[in-house]
């Protein structure tokens, strides 16, 4: 398919990616030559594993030189696509490439950077992009770097999830009657919004209270419990109807306290009770004693009155809800897609890990579900070693826009952490990975990316370091800046893969179906769990964002605070929810 | 100075070329032919990414594009804008490592 000559200056969208229209010289060139010169270039494409950098060389050992000045050490050398003459281009010095274009008859304006395999218009003096050229380059890069997907929890994503448009609903007469007879109006005029209620500290339980406050206001979770999707009175698991217990004891109806422990334990029921209590309108602080007791039974190794780690509690709690779910044979047990329980439905995403052999380029890919992302907070964040931070401080202050995420020199930011999380990491000599192609352990390059975003993203900042070698633990107090709105697009597998091959118009890889579009990558912050104090003598506090107001939840005390207090706080766990929630088409025929 | 670094040697200025450009040429060719230049480039790329230099340059480019407008920027503009800051902000330890590598190469190549 030949590209259309485009005289408009709007950008095309191709597979949700913008690509710039060709300049008039490129358009003319295409019209005159079609894609023939690009195909000829393919023979000259040399791709070097690892990393797959593409270069243009007539023969592999060619040392390109500028035809005008004989220099081979110039940073940019361009080969004319019409006559293969090589010229240098090194402003502010004379550009022999531009000179070539003007001195030759028309048709010699388009050239290719011999070291980067990117095309350049010598007349416009700017880089230009061509879909067919980039396709040829990417083709040779992917042919050189063969890849495989290892069968480790490969997502069964092939049944495409149809999205349904939102249809607004308002109650009709019958609905109204039903609502009015079955309910009583809640009191108005209280200054705090609904659902804000303090949680009493039961003895160093701020680690639990802080996470509970965040979960109580996690929109999908809150909606689930408040719309009675898990009813504690009818819960089969708790009432012991399930006969999957090893002991075989059946407790039907009310448990007498000495019944089978498994039959009575259901963290989801305790959550349900808590939601009801917290959203009831009663403002007296609530004591989550029942919940604590249930959780102790689930995570008996953590059952004590000692201070625990809030993140550990979070994971343990989600696990508890998952374990106690009704094991319905009809439900697929896929954690990554959240079909198993509400905890995974809300928090579970899928991470993709690519490990590339540095010797042969062979890449192995694995997928793993995750309920949160733990990020390192290293001391030298904001990029560089000491010499760089001082030197570039002025330029950064002047040039870098305040809205620029993650790049303010010297300040750690959440997006900086995510950049480092998805950056290729060298697995050096002591961490060699077995390469299937080389059949031997080789040094490799590992890169993480997000295959599927969860509904709610929880970012956990690794502030507590436990070194078993030195038998000591310490806390990293370094401040981390986090945004109130977050776009996760650059960390998705599709973006990471695209960038791996450089600045190309990238034809969509068939392995990565469009798991997201622009809208579902935007997230809004709604809860921040903070930690103050020392490692062993500290305190957790949660900040909640309701109707764009911030509230501080410090155990039993809930107060409204200014957003700047939140920005300045020491974030330990940050909770972001997808801005736009989509409705999945119902698989149940009976439901309209 | 006869051989100003900003002025590329012109084709008919053979008499201007002193010993140094010839020597540089030879070294360059040797580096390329043995594949050492490619290895040094890879090492440099890795180091510059690790220390965050690449991210900083990216940020500078983004800021510049934001100011000027996406359709008014050429790749030459970007190179012009970031080159002085880029050169100045390379950490010393990276320069030292590369020089050491080149020195080691020259020693074993001279033999």
XYZ file of C-alpha atoms in Angstrom:
703
model
C 0.000 0.000 0.000
C 1.546 3.244 -1.066
C 1.302 6.065 1.351
C -0.942 8.901 0.342
C 0.602 12.246 -0.403
C -0.629 14.362 2.399
C -0.843 18.089 2.026
C -2.554 18.649 5.341
C -0.597 19.177 8.477
C -2.729 17.136 10.828
C -1.298 13.908 12.070
C -2.618 10.495 11.147
C -3.537 7.955 13.728
C -2.332 4.487 12.914
C -3.110 1.859 15.521
C -3.677 4.635 18.070
C -0.232 6.033 17.388
C 0.349 9.434 15.865
C 2.758 9.670 12.969
C 3.794 12.862 11.237
C 2.945 13.485 7.587
C 5.825 13.359 5.081
C 7.517 16.586 4.067
C 6.988 17.612 0.436
C 10.407 16.246 -0.546
C 9.710 12.859 0.962
C 6.283 12.802 -0.611
C 7.785 13.568 -4.014
C 10.438 10.937 -3.469
C 7.821 8.310 -2.674
C 5.772 9.318 -5.663
C 8.768 8.966 -7.934
C 10.281 5.793 -6.513
C 7.591 4.004 -4.556
C 9.133 1.918 -1.824
C 11.819 0.465 -4.123
C 14.780 2.364 -2.613
C 13.675 1.270 0.837
C 13.658 -2.323 -0.236
C 17.142 -1.939 -1.636
C 18.232 -0.522 1.712
C 17.075 -3.667 3.412
C 20.114 -5.478 2.072
C 22.298 -2.895 3.749
C 20.560 -3.085 7.117
C 22.966 -4.481 9.669
C 21.381 -5.330 12.984
C 23.689 -6.015 15.873
C 22.507 -8.129 18.749
C 22.073 -7.507 21.586
C 19.892 -4.458 21.621
C 19.233 -4.728 17.936
C 20.646 -1.410 16.790
C 20.157 -1.027 13.071
C 22.831 0.560 10.890
C 23.244 1.014 7.141
C 26.403 -0.486 5.631
C 27.004 -1.531 2.059
C 29.214 -4.285 3.307
C 29.694 -5.249 6.938
C 33.209 -3.885 7.240
C 32.535 -0.590 5.500
C 33.856 2.525 7.193
C 31.566 5.301 5.981
C 33.217 8.575 4.997
C 31.904 11.919 3.890
C 32.389 12.245 0.142
C 33.112 15.942 0.447
C 35.600 16.110 3.296
C 36.711 12.534 3.809
C 35.852 12.570 7.504
C 34.688 9.319 9.029
C 34.514 10.435 12.637
C 31.535 12.747 12.276
C 28.598 12.075 14.592
C 26.082 12.171 11.750
C 26.740 10.733 8.311
C 23.945 10.522 5.776
C 23.708 8.305 2.714
C 21.678 9.769 -0.126
C 18.841 7.455 -1.076
C 19.096 8.387 -4.721
C 22.807 7.963 -5.352
C 24.245 6.440 -2.151
C 26.692 9.307 -1.718
C 27.657 9.754 1.908
C 27.824 13.244 3.346
C 28.343 14.613 6.804
C 25.994 16.955 8.614
C 27.427 18.696 11.619
C 25.938 22.081 12.340
C 27.040 24.745 13.028
C 29.716 23.728 10.529
C 28.904 23.427 6.825
C 26.496 20.650 6.025
C 27.817 18.583 3.170
C 24.566 16.681 3.170
C 22.600 19.863 2.490
C 25.189 20.867 -0.106
C 24.690 17.535 -1.851
C 20.946 18.036 -2.004
C 21.223 21.502 -3.535
C 24.061 20.737 -5.920
C 22.411 17.667 -7.422
C 19.308 17.679 -9.591
C 16.056 17.364 -7.623
C 15.487 13.961 -6.075
C 18.547 13.792 -3.834
C 17.018 15.425 -0.792
C 16.204 12.265 1.149
C 19.034 10.526 2.973
C 19.432 7.926 5.684
C 21.544 8.235 8.856
C 24.040 5.402 8.418
C 24.475 4.757 12.129
C 20.866 5.034 13.228
C 18.848 3.927 10.172
C 16.623 6.984 10.380
C 15.676 9.071 7.380
C 16.438 12.726 6.998
C 15.431 15.397 4.557
C 18.493 17.445 3.658
C 16.384 20.238 2.238
C 14.141 20.628 5.281
C 17.100 19.787 7.529
C 14.932 17.638 9.725
C 14.167 14.020 10.438
C 11.228 12.554 8.529
C 9.284 9.368 9.014
C 8.083 6.767 6.583
C 5.928 3.844 7.544
C 7.313 1.438 4.967
C 10.903 2.257 5.836
C 10.296 1.782 9.539
C 8.455 -1.446 8.869
C 11.457 -2.748 6.956
C 13.813 -1.789 9.785
C 11.640 -3.296 12.497
C 11.244 -6.425 10.405
C 14.975 -6.961 10.208
C 15.373 -6.180 13.899
C 12.750 -8.681 14.961
C 14.064 -11.310 12.564
C 17.490 -11.017 14.165
C 16.227 -11.053 17.700
C 14.074 -14.128 17.816
C 11.851 -14.351 20.820
C 9.750 -16.849 22.676
C 7.087 -16.736 25.274
C 7.556 -19.096 28.124
C 4.444 -20.767 29.398
C 4.338 -19.216 32.822
C 0.835 -18.058 33.607
C 0.339 -16.902 30.045
C -2.752 -14.765 30.111
C -5.797 -16.339 28.542
C -6.695 -13.097 26.970
C -7.851 -14.524 23.713
C -11.481 -14.314 24.618
C -11.779 -10.648 23.972
C -13.652 -8.712 26.572
C -16.306 -6.789 24.849
C -16.837 -3.333 26.184
C -20.334 -2.032 26.610
C -21.300 1.582 26.475
C -22.493 3.206 29.625
C -26.274 3.488 29.664
C -27.648 5.930 32.189
C -30.409 4.667 34.408
C -33.007 6.364 36.524
C -35.641 4.661 38.602
C -39.175 4.287 37.353
C -42.283 4.455 39.554
C -42.029 0.866 40.759
C -38.345 1.251 41.546
C -39.060 4.376 43.525
C -41.725 2.678 45.605
C -39.375 -0.213 46.297
C -36.587 2.122 47.334
C -38.787 4.147 49.626
C -40.376 1.252 51.404
C -37.103 -0.556 51.968
C -35.011 2.284 53.302
C -34.867 5.247 55.614
C -33.379 8.615 54.639
C -29.909 9.405 55.956
C -29.323 12.599 57.810
C -28.034 15.567 55.849
C -25.983 18.510 56.826
C -23.010 16.870 58.421
C -19.754 18.526 57.453
C -17.918 15.304 56.757
C -18.864 13.260 53.699
C -20.474 9.865 54.052
C -18.228 6.993 54.908
C -15.714 8.928 56.942
C -15.374 7.361 60.306
C -12.410 7.008 62.608
C -11.001 3.597 63.475
C -9.923 2.952 67.043
C -6.390 1.808 67.622
C -6.547 -1.573 69.327
C -2.900 -1.693 70.277
C -0.370 -0.718 67.601
C -2.958 -1.399 64.913
C -2.426 1.798 62.959
C -0.860 -0.370 60.266
C -4.243 -2.039 59.852
C -6.353 1.065 60.298
C -4.438 2.968 57.641
C -4.898 0.261 55.016
C -8.544 -0.280 55.992
C -9.296 3.400 55.513
C -7.819 3.256 52.028
C -9.801 0.124 51.178
C -13.027 1.488 52.611
C -12.774 4.238 50.049
C -11.504 2.249 47.110
C -14.350 2.955 44.711
C -14.813 -0.484 43.107
C -14.421 -2.233 46.460
C -16.757 0.150 48.232
C -19.344 -0.222 45.492
C -19.081 -3.989 45.631
C -19.778 -4.248 49.340
C -22.297 -1.449 49.579
C -24.331 -2.952 46.766
C -24.597 -6.122 48.762
C -22.515 -8.275 46.458
C -21.174 -10.131 49.476
C -23.826 -10.498 52.096
C -22.528 -11.614 55.472
C -25.825 -13.143 56.461
C -26.060 -15.367 53.458
C -22.396 -16.149 53.058
C -22.116 -19.903 52.562
C -18.497 -20.030 53.528
C -19.006 -18.497 56.900
C -22.060 -20.462 57.743
C -20.256 -23.667 57.074
C -22.429 -24.926 54.237
C -19.333 -25.596 52.195
C -18.201 -29.157 52.770
C -14.686 -28.751 51.572
C -13.363 -28.771 55.130
C -11.062 -31.587 55.986
C -12.592 -32.092 59.386
C -16.003 -32.709 57.915
C -17.809 -30.910 60.709
C -20.830 -29.047 59.561
C -22.002 -25.946 61.360
C -25.322 -25.005 59.981
C -26.765 -21.648 60.836
C -25.349 -19.914 63.855
C -21.896 -20.920 64.944
C -21.429 -21.548 68.608
C -17.863 -20.354 68.717
C -16.489 -23.850 69.037
C -17.311 -24.805 65.505
C -14.919 -25.563 62.729
C -12.640 -22.569 62.425
C -12.562 -22.618 58.658
C -16.303 -22.609 58.406
C -16.610 -19.402 60.365
C -13.737 -17.427 58.943
C -14.594 -15.101 56.115
C -12.694 -11.856 55.818
C -15.111 -10.664 53.175
C -17.988 -10.949 55.652
C -16.031 -8.923 58.162
C -15.343 -6.346 55.449
C -19.045 -6.282 54.677
C -19.814 -5.624 58.325
C -17.233 -2.870 58.433
C -18.554 -1.184 55.302
C -22.037 -1.195 56.736
C -20.827 0.267 60.000
C -18.590 2.917 58.450
C -21.164 4.114 55.934
C -24.061 3.984 58.397
C -23.798 7.645 59.273
C -22.659 6.987 62.819
C -19.604 9.167 63.429
C -18.361 7.525 66.585
C -15.018 5.838 65.924
C -15.398 2.192 64.993
C -13.393 -0.627 66.526
C -12.457 -3.214 63.908
C -11.960 -5.884 66.540
C -13.819 -8.641 64.750
C -11.855 -7.994 61.622
C -8.577 -8.018 63.521
C -9.461 -11.316 65.134
C -10.369 -12.867 61.800
C -7.209 -11.602 60.224
C -5.143 -13.009 63.084
C -6.659 -16.384 62.374
C -5.763 -16.074 58.741
C -2.250 -14.738 59.219
C -1.399 -16.379 62.505
C 2.291 -15.668 62.165
C 1.522 -11.966 62.332
C -0.916 -12.213 65.220
C 0.499 -10.062 67.958
C 0.212 -6.590 69.381
C 3.428 -5.553 67.757
C 3.510 -2.997 65.039
C 3.343 -4.678 61.640
C 4.112 -3.500 58.164
C 1.073 -1.941 56.493
C 2.013 -3.285 53.087
C 2.420 -6.790 54.434
C -1.008 -6.476 56.000
C -2.465 -5.283 52.686
C -1.119 -8.310 50.804
C -2.183 -10.648 53.560
C -5.672 -9.211 53.600
C -6.185 -9.512 49.867
C -4.927 -13.042 50.107
C -7.408 -13.713 52.888
C -10.321 -12.457 50.845
C -9.159 -14.560 47.925
C -8.784 -17.724 49.944
C -12.132 -17.451 51.539
C -13.987 -16.931 48.346
C -16.575 -19.474 47.346
C -14.724 -21.818 45.104
C -17.260 -21.921 42.364
C -16.413 -24.510 39.786
C -17.870 -22.306 37.070
C -15.541 -19.466 37.784
C -12.145 -19.605 36.145
C -9.472 -19.129 38.724
C -7.502 -16.588 36.767
C -5.859 -14.177 39.147
C -4.577 -11.881 36.475
C -8.016 -11.109 35.161
C -9.649 -10.953 38.540
C -12.205 -13.608 37.847
C -11.617 -15.310 41.161
C -12.565 -12.796 43.803
C -13.255 -9.127 44.357
C -9.782 -8.506 45.740
C -8.176 -9.574 42.482
C -10.899 -8.014 40.364
C -9.962 -4.665 41.844
C -6.222 -4.875 42.366
C -4.816 -7.512 40.070
C -2.837 -6.572 37.010
C -0.390 -8.466 34.846
C 3.316 -7.736 34.613
C 5.414 -8.721 31.642
C 9.074 -9.575 32.035
C 11.435 -9.795 29.046
C 14.883 -11.262 29.469
C 17.199 -10.817 26.511
C 20.464 -12.674 26.080
C 23.315 -10.220 25.538
C 25.142 -12.610 23.263
C 22.567 -13.764 20.767
C 19.601 -11.474 21.372
C 17.155 -14.281 22.133
C 14.351 -12.945 24.333
C 12.193 -14.920 26.709
C 8.942 -13.406 27.923
C 6.912 -14.282 30.999
C 3.651 -12.957 32.417
C 2.847 -12.803 36.095
C -0.152 -11.415 37.947
C 0.476 -8.785 40.603
C -1.723 -6.963 43.085
C 0.581 -4.018 43.516
C 3.894 -2.635 42.330
C 6.743 -2.298 44.797
C 9.179 0.432 43.816
C 12.719 1.047 44.951
C 13.596 4.387 46.370
C 17.300 4.607 45.854
C 19.366 7.433 47.275
C 20.687 8.717 43.968
C 17.388 9.423 42.311
C 16.602 12.189 39.856
C 19.276 10.678 37.703
C 22.785 11.356 38.287
C 25.858 11.281 40.390
C 26.695 14.286 42.499
C 28.614 16.123 39.821
C 25.653 16.132 37.512
C 23.045 17.311 39.964
C 24.944 20.430 40.868
C 25.865 21.337 37.330
C 22.483 20.852 35.786
C 20.523 22.319 38.649
C 20.387 25.751 37.073
C 19.446 24.540 33.645
C 16.761 22.306 35.068
C 15.216 25.076 37.059
C 15.157 27.328 34.052
C 14.243 24.945 31.333
C 12.244 22.167 32.783
C 8.584 22.846 33.047
C 7.124 22.294 36.487
C 4.601 19.886 35.020
C 7.330 17.714 33.563
C 6.938 14.420 35.342
C 9.774 12.680 36.961
C 12.642 14.758 35.765
C 13.162 17.535 38.279
C 16.789 17.093 39.067
C 17.465 15.865 42.542
C 13.869 15.157 43.617
C 12.581 11.633 43.623
C 9.227 11.276 41.919
C 6.817 8.424 41.500
C 7.182 8.562 37.741
C 10.946 8.479 38.157
C 10.523 5.284 40.159
C 8.282 3.841 37.466
C 10.832 4.817 34.810
C 13.468 2.895 36.712
C 11.106 0.000 37.240
C 10.608 -0.353 33.481
C 14.174 0.443 32.482
C 16.281 -2.378 31.031
C 18.371 -3.825 33.812
C 21.625 -5.632 33.307
C 21.818 -9.073 34.855
C 25.553 -9.190 35.226
C 28.118 -11.893 35.691
C 26.748 -13.099 39.001
C 23.140 -13.307 37.797
C 23.492 -15.071 34.472
C 20.289 -16.292 32.932
C 19.997 -19.533 30.996
C 19.562 -18.699 27.316
C 17.500 -21.214 25.369
C 19.292 -20.473 22.156
C 22.862 -20.470 23.426
C 22.040 -23.348 25.790
C 24.281 -21.816 28.388
C 24.041 -19.172 31.110
C 24.655 -15.739 29.657
C 24.634 -12.182 30.810
C 21.218 -10.757 30.067
C 19.123 -7.658 29.935
C 15.841 -7.708 31.823
C 12.977 -5.333 31.305
C 9.648 -5.100 33.089
C 6.483 -3.590 31.709
C 2.795 -3.633 32.487
C 0.759 -5.949 30.338
C -2.588 -5.216 31.932
C -3.412 -2.398 34.308
C -5.574 -3.156 37.326
C -8.668 -1.128 38.182
C -6.851 0.205 41.201
C -3.079 0.561 41.184
C -1.344 0.364 44.510
C 2.242 1.606 44.518
C 4.314 0.488 47.462
C 7.511 2.380 48.137
C 10.218 0.200 49.593
C 11.156 2.348 52.519
C 12.024 -0.465 54.871
C 15.217 -2.246 54.089
C 15.982 -5.460 55.870
C 19.454 -6.729 55.307
C 19.892 -10.310 56.368
C 23.608 -10.074 55.635
C 24.273 -7.209 57.957
C 21.464 -8.254 60.286
C 20.009 -4.818 60.419
C 17.068 -2.909 59.121
C 16.696 0.677 58.240
C 14.133 3.074 56.958
C 14.565 5.305 53.948
C 13.012 8.651 54.768
C 13.754 10.279 51.454
C 10.893 12.393 50.191
C 8.991 11.134 47.162
C 6.891 13.430 45.043
C 3.710 11.847 43.718
C 1.158 13.268 41.285
C -2.567 13.527 41.866
C -3.208 12.374 38.296
C -1.144 9.685 36.662
C -0.935 8.471 33.077
C 0.396 4.936 32.965
C 0.770 4.741 29.173
C 4.585 4.934 29.051
C 4.874 1.918 31.340
C 2.604 -0.368 29.357
C 4.124 -3.269 27.477
C 2.947 -1.807 24.194
C 4.836 1.439 24.837
C 7.937 -0.278 26.143
C 8.070 -2.629 23.162
C 7.592 0.223 20.764
C 10.457 2.155 22.291
C 12.751 -0.803 22.229
C 13.247 -0.406 18.525
C 13.892 3.287 18.673
C 12.071 6.111 17.066
C 9.874 4.167 14.659
C 6.358 4.107 13.379
C 5.781 0.715 14.849
C 3.421 -1.759 13.219
C 1.497 -3.364 16.021
C 2.965 -6.561 17.356
C 0.381 -9.310 17.109
C 1.335 -10.666 20.499
C 0.046 -7.601 22.273
C -3.626 -7.104 21.554
C -4.878 -3.706 22.440
C -5.407 -4.316 26.118
C -5.955 -0.671 26.787
C -6.789 2.514 25.046
C -5.860 6.047 26.004
C -8.652 6.468 28.487
C -8.066 3.447 30.645
C -4.447 4.423 31.289
C -5.370 7.538 33.227
C -5.504 7.229 36.974
C -6.527 9.459 39.847
C -5.040 9.384 43.321
C -7.580 8.737 46.061
C -5.652 7.473 49.084
C -2.158 7.811 50.488
C -0.856 5.743 53.391
C 2.022 7.562 55.038
C 4.569 6.536 57.620
C 6.293 8.840 60.056
C 8.912 8.065 62.614
C 11.486 5.350 62.905
C 11.409 1.817 61.654
C 10.398 0.277 64.960
C 8.629 3.233 66.484
C 6.542 4.786 63.783
C 2.983 5.688 62.943
C 0.796 5.153 59.900
C -1.724 7.752 58.758
C -3.970 7.708 55.692
C -5.024 10.669 53.584
C -8.244 10.240 51.640
C -9.483 12.268 48.708
C -13.261 12.580 48.589
C -14.928 14.972 46.163
C -11.539 16.584 45.679
C -11.180 17.367 49.365
C -8.476 15.755 51.416
C -9.072 14.180 54.823
C -6.521 12.925 57.286
C -7.418 9.634 58.953
C -5.252 9.186 62.030
C -6.761 6.196 63.832
C -9.883 7.573 65.502
C -9.372 11.167 64.369
C -10.576 12.279 60.974
C -9.971 15.886 59.934
C -10.085 17.844 56.731
C -6.692 19.013 55.504
C -5.253 21.117 52.726
C -3.874 19.252 49.715
C -0.408 20.684 50.282
C -0.173 18.736 53.510
C -0.740 15.614 51.478
C 1.818 16.574 48.845
C 4.433 17.076 51.534
C 3.701 13.818 53.308
C 5.980 10.807 53.230
C 4.130 8.446 50.924
C 4.441 4.751 51.659
C 1.540 3.340 49.686
C -0.295 5.304 47.043
C -3.645 4.208 45.654
C -4.769 5.276 42.194
C -8.060 4.366 40.529
C -8.775 4.254 36.803
C -10.483 7.440 35.793
C -12.873 5.746 33.442
C -14.375 2.485 34.492
C -15.758 0.376 31.716
C -18.585 -2.057 31.836
C -17.777 -5.537 30.668
C -20.446 -7.151 28.578
C -22.272 -9.578 30.823
C -21.657 -13.226 30.129
C -24.848 -14.134 31.907
C -27.650 -14.379 29.380
C -30.313 -13.857 32.007
C -29.032 -10.427 32.903
C -30.204 -7.819 30.445
C 45.366 28.072 15.535
C 45.606 26.359 12.207
C 43.424 23.425 12.946
C 40.432 24.986 14.649
C 38.073 22.348 16.013
C 35.055 24.163 14.611
C 36.230 24.226 11.041
C 36.107 20.950 9.208
C 39.116 20.468 6.967
C 38.306 21.418 3.372
C 39.208 18.969 0.586
C 41.854 21.106 -1.006
C 43.562 22.015 2.239
C 45.894 19.064 2.320
C 48.725 21.351 3.337
C 46.763 22.345 6.448
C 46.536 18.833 7.761
C 49.230 18.343 10.334
C 50.126 15.107 11.952
C 47.230 14.941 14.453
C 44.216 14.481 12.123
C 46.043 11.647 10.348
C 46.717 9.938 13.660
C 43.153 10.383 14.775
C 42.014 8.913 11.481
C 44.145 5.837 11.952
C 42.952 5.272 15.481
C 39.357 5.713 14.436
C 39.653 3.204 11.641
C 41.396 0.698 13.875
C 38.709 1.087 16.494
C 35.976 0.524 13.953
C 37.595 -2.380 12.201
C 38.281 -4.297 15.369
C 34.768 -3.707 16.591
C 36.069 -1.901 19.662
C 34.300 1.306 18.744
C 30.970 -0.483 18.737
C 31.726 -1.984 22.137
C 32.772 1.363 23.540
C 29.583 2.942 22.208
C 27.473 0.247 23.858
C 29.313 0.743 27.132
C 28.854 4.478 26.946
C 25.157 4.119 26.182
C 24.708 1.794 29.134
C 26.524 4.106 31.538
C 24.673 7.179 30.376
C 21.345 5.468 30.847
C 22.282 4.131 34.270
C 23.255 7.492 35.648
C 20.144 9.153 34.294
C 21.895 11.340 31.761
C 19.701 10.108 28.943
C 16.570 10.896 30.911
C 17.836 14.384 31.613
C 18.496 15.012 27.923
C 15.039 13.691 27.132
C 13.571 16.092 29.647
C 15.470 19.015 28.157
C 14.217 18.101 24.700
C 10.642 17.830 25.949
C 10.848 21.174 27.680
C 12.241 22.811 24.565
C 9.589 21.283 22.336
C 6.898 22.350 24.745
C 8.154 25.912 24.589
C 8.686 26.118 20.862
C 5.737 24.055 19.712
C 5.855 20.556 18.325
C 5.720 21.549 14.668
C 8.452 24.164 14.843
C 11.309 22.052 16.086
C 13.867 20.241 13.942
C 16.288 17.597 15.041
C 19.111 20.092 14.436
C 17.490 22.487 16.908
C 17.383 19.782 19.543
C 20.986 18.797 18.948
C 22.013 22.438 19.186
C 20.116 22.980 22.406
C 21.239 19.959 24.342
C 24.809 19.506 23.101
C 26.532 22.030 25.421
C 24.602 20.864 28.473
C 25.018 17.262 27.472
C 28.764 17.511 27.119
C 29.100 19.396 30.359
C 27.041 17.037 32.414
C 28.734 13.759 31.690
C 29.957 12.409 35.024
C 33.699 12.245 35.424
C 33.729 8.577 36.290
C 32.271 7.721 32.904
C 34.895 9.776 31.083
C 37.577 8.111 33.143
C 36.293 4.649 32.396
C 36.129 5.236 28.666
C 39.560 6.826 28.522
C 40.916 3.866 30.414
C 39.323 1.489 27.960
C 40.686 3.365 24.967
C 44.131 3.525 26.517
C 44.077 -0.203 27.177
C 42.994 -0.856 23.627
C 45.733 1.288 22.154
C 48.341 -0.437 24.242
C 47.340 -3.882 23.077
C 46.762 -2.711 19.502
C 50.209 -1.164 19.253
C 51.860 -4.448 20.044
